[in-house]
Amino acid sequence: MALSTNRTAINHLLKPLTAATRHLSSSSTATITIETSLPFTPHKIDPPSRAVETNPKELMKFFNDMALMRRMEIAADSLYKAKLIRGFCHLYDGQEAVAIGMEAAITKKDCIITAYRDHCIFLARGGGLHESFAELMGRKDGCSKGKGGSMHFYKKESGFYGGHGIVGAQVPLGIGLSFAQKYSKEEHVTFAMYGDGAANQGQLFEALNMAALWDLPAILVCENNHYGMGTAEWRAAKSSAYYKRGDYVPGLKVDGMDALAVKQACKFGKEHVLKNGPIILEMDTYRYHGHSMSDPGSTYRTRDEISGIRQERDPIERIRKLILAHDIATEKELKDIEKEKRKVVDEAIAKAKESPMPDPSELFTNVYVKGFGVAVFGADRKEVRATLP
Amino acid sequence: MSGIIGRKMATKGILNMNQLLLGSRVFASRTFSSSAKEMTVRDALNSALDEEMSADPKVFVMGEEVGEYQGAYKITKGLLDKYGPDRVLDTPITEAGFTGIGVGAAYHGLKPVIEFMTFNFSMQAIDHIINSAAKSNYMSAGQISVPIVFRGPNGAAAGVGAQHSQCYAAWFAACPGLKVLAPYSSEDARGLLKAAIRDPDPVVFLENELLYGESFPVSAEALDSSFSLPIGKAKIEREGKDVTITAFSKMVGYALQAAEILAKEGISAEVINLRSIRPLDRPTINASVRKTNRLVTLEEGFPQHGVGAEICASVVEESFEYLDAPVERISGADVPMPYAANLERMAVPQVEDIVRAAKRACYRAEKSVPMAAAA
């Protein structure tokens, strides 16, 4: 199988590079060309090259950022079990390569919109740990002042438009963002992310039709983690070749566990849509957790499947092996980075725990931008009343 | 400014002249303002859209048949020629898709005006209106504001049957984060649509198909391109002292007719044109009821959980001691809209219903023999 030969190949590479002196500095920007583990599968388009240009600095950044994301999601799991996070909590561990690879290919003026599995996209867009944990715990230092929760993280100034709870709704919204970018004659694009579950939504096809008619710079990114909540893709979709579902819209199937493949595909996608209208990128990825914290994730898939993916395709492990193979850092240095991320996350949680809950007056803020001094009521309208600013 | 108006009158010349000539019948039943200029609601909406698109390049119109067809009801007539296909977009018949696209464009700072051919079709897109538009500013604690307008005809037309006749005022007005406006006259149409387009929040703008062709006098002030009406303020269309009648959209005209009939019988009715369903102008409504001590709420839509129910609750909560009679509700019948003309007539309020209810509120009713209909 392609995957095991890849590992053997890298193991061979490790041999000549165990010299005591560093071959490449970890902050070097010298180009390294790496071939993606799997080819891109195209639909109605010529695929990009499998040879991806990167450099040690970028690979180290991938490792650092993904390690942080992994740590954050695992910490959120514990916080949820400790009842400090309430309601819904959808974790992204396993899918980090999609967020990281995408970010490496674009700028903060390009827009990203996703559904509710949004914590790591928020981090990738420049969101902070403190504001993430504070939001998850419903505190006033949260990125949405505690009023949004896990599913409603936003960072408009870096082009991150949330954070949406209704499956599929984010796709027309994302195409709307690309409409505005084209209308304003910006040379920027929008990545509208959705899952294999949302891929069957009618509104997606309605909006994709308009994006194609009007040549909008929209890249639809299907994060296919193979399960829509508890329903496997083969039970939900007559055709689970999501990259082909756009019919007249071209598509590409990408190994979503390979951050470099994701980067290449997103770069390719951005260039394509600026000239030719929409494209679909299907990222073949996997989530280790269940759909949400209420789902053990093991009733509809086997533990062997989950651990198998962890062994063979884990995105962080892949980058670790590349870094070691190219002698950019040592194993110990990488382990130290992971320890440091653990520490940084623990500190952020401790700080977030100290953030107070929002002031009761915040119940009535941000209902409108312009409230005209209108009266607004609490549960007992004779007891709790305010005026909207 | 008058140059612009002059040019507009010249281009629309023939249409307006016909209306002025036909207007003698109309003139007789309307009170004059100092200017003799009359305008249909259709022209009022069209001119408001035109002026706002001219003033702000971020404003664009999107919907079915708004461009080349000149608008299903001709509200967007001439806009495609003037502003081009980048700003006047004909969409496929896919409300969920284009409403979502409009909301996304608003997230990014544009100012979309989304037309629903009728609000019955807004149900296909209602998730985007409520969950994507109305709630975003709150969920994002002010980061994502949504300066969008959803407009189109609402409520019953004539003989269009059950799926094309519903009034959505109560549903949308229940939702925090939305503003809901319902113009009656041409001045309302111009002022409220301009206010809606300029407003930074999502606005549901409920027009009425049967009002589009009606002419109303418009003041010089209302014709100015900077004109707008405040959101959240009702208008006292007719002052009175015996009973308050609240109404919006087409029903305002019916209430005014009822007030004329009541006046001949010695009952002075105060007619309030709500203009704004959300925010509801509770102060004006309550002040009026405190003056007259009697209230009739009037709407075209379904009675249960309707606009009248909210007004009644508001008045009972805030002005209970001032009420001298139970609050009366006149609304559409509690049935899907039938097609047969006689049944349709029974399914919407008629002027005699309003008169009867006002008399009941004044304890002046004839002994009523309710019509028994066994279902």
PDB file of N, CA and C in Angstrom, chain B residues 303-344:
ATOM      1  N   PRO B 303     -54.937  35.232  13.393  1.00  0.00           N
ATOM      2  CA  PRO B 303     -55.115  35.842  14.709  1.00  0.00           C
ATOM      3  C   PRO B 303     -54.204  35.289  15.798  1.00  0.00           C
ATOM      4  N   GLN B 304     -53.965  33.960  15.767  1.00  0.00           N
ATOM      5  CA  GLN B 304     -53.273  33.392  16.915  1.00  0.00           C
ATOM      6  C   GLN B 304     -51.815  33.838  16.918  1.00  0.00           C
ATOM      7  N   HIS B 305     -51.380  34.362  18.050  1.00  0.00           N
ATOM      8  CA  HIS B 305     -50.007  34.860  18.202  1.00  0.00           C
ATOM      9  C   HIS B 305     -49.695  35.962  17.184  1.00  0.00           C
ATOM     10  N   GLY B 306     -50.708  36.751  16.852  1.00  0.00           N
ATOM     11  CA  GLY B 306     -50.518  37.791  15.844  1.00  0.00           C
ATOM     12  C   GLY B 306     -50.054  39.105  16.429  1.00  0.00           C
ATOM     13  N   VAL B 307     -49.963  40.087  15.541  1.00  0.00           N
ATOM     14  CA  VAL B 307     -49.526  41.421  15.955  1.00  0.00           C
ATOM     15  C   VAL B 307     -50.513  42.011  16.962  1.00  0.00           C
ATOM     16  N   GLY B 308     -51.810  41.803  16.728  1.00  0.00           N
ATOM     17  CA  GLY B 308     -52.826  42.309  17.637  1.00  0.00           C
ATOM     18  C   GLY B 308     -52.705  41.702  19.020  1.00  0.00           C
ATOM     19  N   ALA B 309     -52.326  40.433  19.081  1.00  0.00           N
ATOM     20  CA  ALA B 309     -52.160  39.773  20.376  1.00  0.00           C
ATOM     21  C   ALA B 309     -51.061  40.461  21.172  1.00  0.00           C
ATOM     22  N   GLU B 310     -49.967  40.824  20.483  1.00  0.00           N
ATOM     23  CA  GLU B 310     -48.862  41.503  21.172  1.00  0.00           C
ATOM     24  C   GLU B 310     -49.284  42.893  21.636  1.00  0.00           C
ATOM     25  N   ILE B 311     -50.036  43.607  20.783  1.00  0.00           N
ATOM     26  CA  ILE B 311     -50.476  44.965  21.152  1.00  0.00           C
ATOM     27  C   ILE B 311     -51.414  44.888  22.346  1.00  0.00           C
ATOM     28  N   CYS B 312     -52.333  43.921  22.325  1.00  0.00           N
ATOM     29  CA  CYS B 312     -53.262  43.746  23.444  1.00  0.00           C
ATOM     30  C   CYS B 312     -52.490  43.479  24.724  1.00  0.00           C
ATOM     31  N   ALA B 313     -51.536  42.577  24.671  1.00  0.00           N
ATOM     32  CA  ALA B 313     -50.750  42.250  25.873  1.00  0.00           C
ATOM     33  C   ALA B 313     -50.014  43.483  26.380  1.00  0.00           C
ATOM     34  N   SER B 314     -49.440  44.234  25.445  1.00  0.00           N
ATOM     35  CA  SER B 314     -48.679  45.421  25.832  1.00  0.00           C
ATOM     36  C   SER B 314     -49.564  46.426  26.550  1.00  0.00           C
ATOM     37  N   VAL B 315     -50.784  46.620  26.008  1.00  0.00           N
ATOM     38  CA  VAL B 315     -51.703  47.602  26.595  1.00  0.00           C
ATOM     39  C   VAL B 315     -52.218  47.112  27.949  1.00  0.00           C
ATOM     40  N   VAL B 316     -52.535  45.837  28.060  1.00  0.00           N
ATOM     41  CA  VAL B 316     -52.997  45.279  29.337  1.00  0.00           C
ATOM     42  C   VAL B 316     -51.902  45.410  30.393  1.00  0.00           C
ATOM     43  N   GLU B 317     -50.647  45.207  29.992  1.00  0.00           N
ATOM     44  CA  GLU B 317     -49.543  45.309  30.949  1.00  0.00           C
ATOM     45  C   GLU B 317     -49.308  46.739  31.403  1.00  0.00           C
ATOM     46  N   GLU B 318     -49.397  47.677  30.452  1.00  0.00           N
ATOM     47  CA  GLU B 318     -48.945  49.037  30.772  1.00  0.00           C
ATOM     48  C   GLU B 318     -50.081  50.014  31.044  1.00  0.00           C
ATOM     49  N   SER B 319     -51.283  49.725  30.539  1.00  0.00           N
ATOM     50  CA  SER B 319     -52.351  50.718  30.656  1.00  0.00           C
ATOM     51  C   SER B 319     -53.665  50.094  31.090  1.00  0.00           C
ATOM     52  N   PHE B 320     -53.596  49.057  31.908  1.00  0.00           N
ATOM     53  CA  PHE B 320     -54.789  48.294  32.295  1.00  0.00           C
ATOM     54  C   PHE B 320     -55.876  49.182  32.889  1.00  0.00           C
ATOM     55  N   GLU B 321     -55.473  50.066  33.839  1.00  0.00           N
ATOM     56  CA  GLU B 321     -56.482  50.873  34.546  1.00  0.00           C
ATOM     57  C   GLU B 321     -57.200  51.836  33.604  1.00  0.00           C
ATOM     58  N   TYR B 322     -56.597  52.082  32.441  1.00  0.00           N
ATOM     59  CA  TYR B 322     -57.198  53.039  31.522  1.00  0.00           C
ATOM     60  C   TYR B 322     -58.227  52.405  30.593  1.00  0.00           C
ATOM     61  N   LEU B 323     -58.251  51.065  30.556  1.00  0.00           N
ATOM     62  CA  LEU B 323     -59.177  50.404  29.633  1.00  0.00           C
ATOM     63  C   LEU B 323     -60.589  50.410  30.202  1.00  0.00           C
ATOM     64  N   ASP B 324     -61.528  50.859  29.386  1.00  0.00           N
ATOM     65  CA  ASP B 324     -62.933  50.852  29.808  1.00  0.00           C
ATOM     66  C   ASP B 324     -63.705  49.697  29.186  1.00  0.00           C
ATOM     67  N   ALA B 325     -63.035  48.945  28.314  1.00  0.00           N
ATOM     68  CA  ALA B 325     -63.708  47.831  27.643  1.00  0.00           C
ATOM     69  C   ALA B 325     -62.643  46.814  27.263  1.00  0.00           C
ATOM     70  N   PRO B 326     -63.044  45.571  27.058  1.00  0.00           N
ATOM     71  CA  PRO B 326     -62.054  44.584  26.609  1.00  0.00           C
ATOM     72  C   PRO B 326     -61.478  45.001  25.255  1.00  0.00           C
ATOM     73  N   VAL B 327     -60.218  44.594  25.010  1.00  0.00           N
ATOM     74  CA  VAL B 327     -59.571  44.892  23.728  1.00  0.00           C
ATOM     75  C   VAL B 327     -60.218  44.025  22.648  1.00  0.00           C
ATOM     76  N   GLU B 328     -60.510  44.624  21.511  1.00  0.00           N
ATOM     77  CA  GLU B 328     -61.111  43.894  20.394  1.00  0.00           C
ATOM     78  C   GLU B 328     -60.045  43.590  19.350  1.00  0.00           C
ATOM     79  N   ARG B 329     -60.128  42.393  18.730  1.00  0.00           N
ATOM     80  CA  ARG B 329     -59.165  42.011  17.696  1.00  0.00           C
ATOM     81  C   ARG B 329     -59.900  41.723  16.397  1.00  0.00           C
ATOM     82  N   ILE B 330     -59.507  42.395  15.342  1.00  0.00           N
ATOM     83  CA  ILE B 330     -60.009  42.055  14.014  1.00  0.00           C
ATOM     84  C   ILE B 330     -58.808  41.564  13.215  1.00  0.00           C
ATOM     85  N   SER B 331     -58.951  40.391  12.608  1.00  0.00           N
ATOM     86  CA  SER B 331     -57.798  39.819  11.907  1.00  0.00           C
ATOM     87  C   SER B 331     -58.304  38.992  10.737  1.00  0.00           C
ATOM     88  N   GLY B 332     -57.375  38.380  10.035  1.00  0.00           N
ATOM     89  CA  GLY B 332     -57.768  37.405   9.022  1.00  0.00           C
ATOM     90  C   GLY B 332     -58.452  36.235   9.709  1.00  0.00           C
ATOM     91  N   ALA B 333     -59.219  35.469   8.954  1.00  0.00           N
ATOM     92  CA  ALA B 333     -59.874  34.295   9.539  1.00  0.00           C
ATOM     93  C   ALA B 333     -58.829  33.224   9.834  1.00  0.00           C
ATOM     94  N   ASP B 334     -59.181  32.355  10.768  1.00  0.00           N
ATOM     95  CA  ASP B 334     -58.232  31.344  11.240  1.00  0.00           C
ATOM     96  C   ASP B 334     -58.232  30.134  10.310  1.00  0.00           C
ATOM     97  N   VAL B 335     -58.135  30.401   9.009  1.00  0.00           N
ATOM     98  CA  VAL B 335     -58.170  29.323   8.012  1.00  0.00           C
ATOM     99  C   VAL B 335     -57.164  29.654   6.909  1.00  0.00           C
ATOM    100  N   PRO B 336     -56.689  28.639   6.180  1.00  0.00           N
ATOM    101  CA  PRO B 336     -55.892  28.967   4.993  1.00  0.00           C
ATOM    102  C   PRO B 336     -56.773  29.746   4.021  1.00  0.00           C
ATOM    103  N   MET B 337     -56.170  30.603   3.231  1.00  0.00           N
ATOM    104  CA  MET B 337     -56.936  31.487   2.369  1.00  0.00           C
ATOM    105  C   MET B 337     -57.670  30.702   1.280  1.00  0.00           C
ATOM    106  N   PRO B 338     -59.019  30.808   1.241  1.00  0.00           N
ATOM    107  CA  PRO B 338     -59.758  30.105   0.185  1.00  0.00           C
ATOM    108  C   PRO B 338     -59.715  30.898  -1.120  1.00  0.00           C
ATOM    109  N   TYR B 339     -60.059  30.206  -2.199  1.00  0.00           N
ATOM    110  CA  TYR B 339     -60.044  30.860  -3.505  1.00  0.00           C
ATOM    111  C   TYR B 339     -61.381  31.518  -3.861  1.00  0.00           C
ATOM    112  N   ALA B 340     -62.502  30.822  -3.626  1.00  0.00           N
ATOM    113  CA  ALA B 340     -63.819  31.338  -4.035  1.00  0.00           C
ATOM    114  C   ALA B 340     -64.006  32.752  -3.481  1.00  0.00           C
ATOM    115  N   ALA B 341     -64.518  33.632  -4.329  1.00  0.00           N
ATOM    116  CA  ALA B 341     -64.531  35.061  -3.986  1.00  0.00           C
ATOM    117  C   ALA B 341     -65.316  35.345  -2.718  1.00  0.00           C
ATOM    118  N   ASN B 342     -66.447  34.647  -2.522  1.00  0.00           N
ATOM    119  CA  ASN B 342     -67.238  34.941  -1.325  1.00  0.00           C
ATOM    120  C   ASN B 342     -66.519  34.456  -0.059  1.00  0.00           C
ATOM    121  N   LEU B 343     -65.880  33.291  -0.157  1.00  0.00           N
ATOM    122  CA  LEU B 343     -65.142  32.783   1.006  1.00  0.00           C
ATOM    123  C   LEU B 343     -63.913  33.642   1.276  1.00  0.00           C
ATOM    124  N   GLU B 344     -63.257  34.083   0.204  1.00  0.00           N
ATOM    125  CA  GLU B 344     -62.071  34.929   0.371  1.00  0.00           C
ATOM    126  C   GLU B 344     -62.441  36.216   1.103  1.00  0.00           C
TER     127      GLU B 344
END
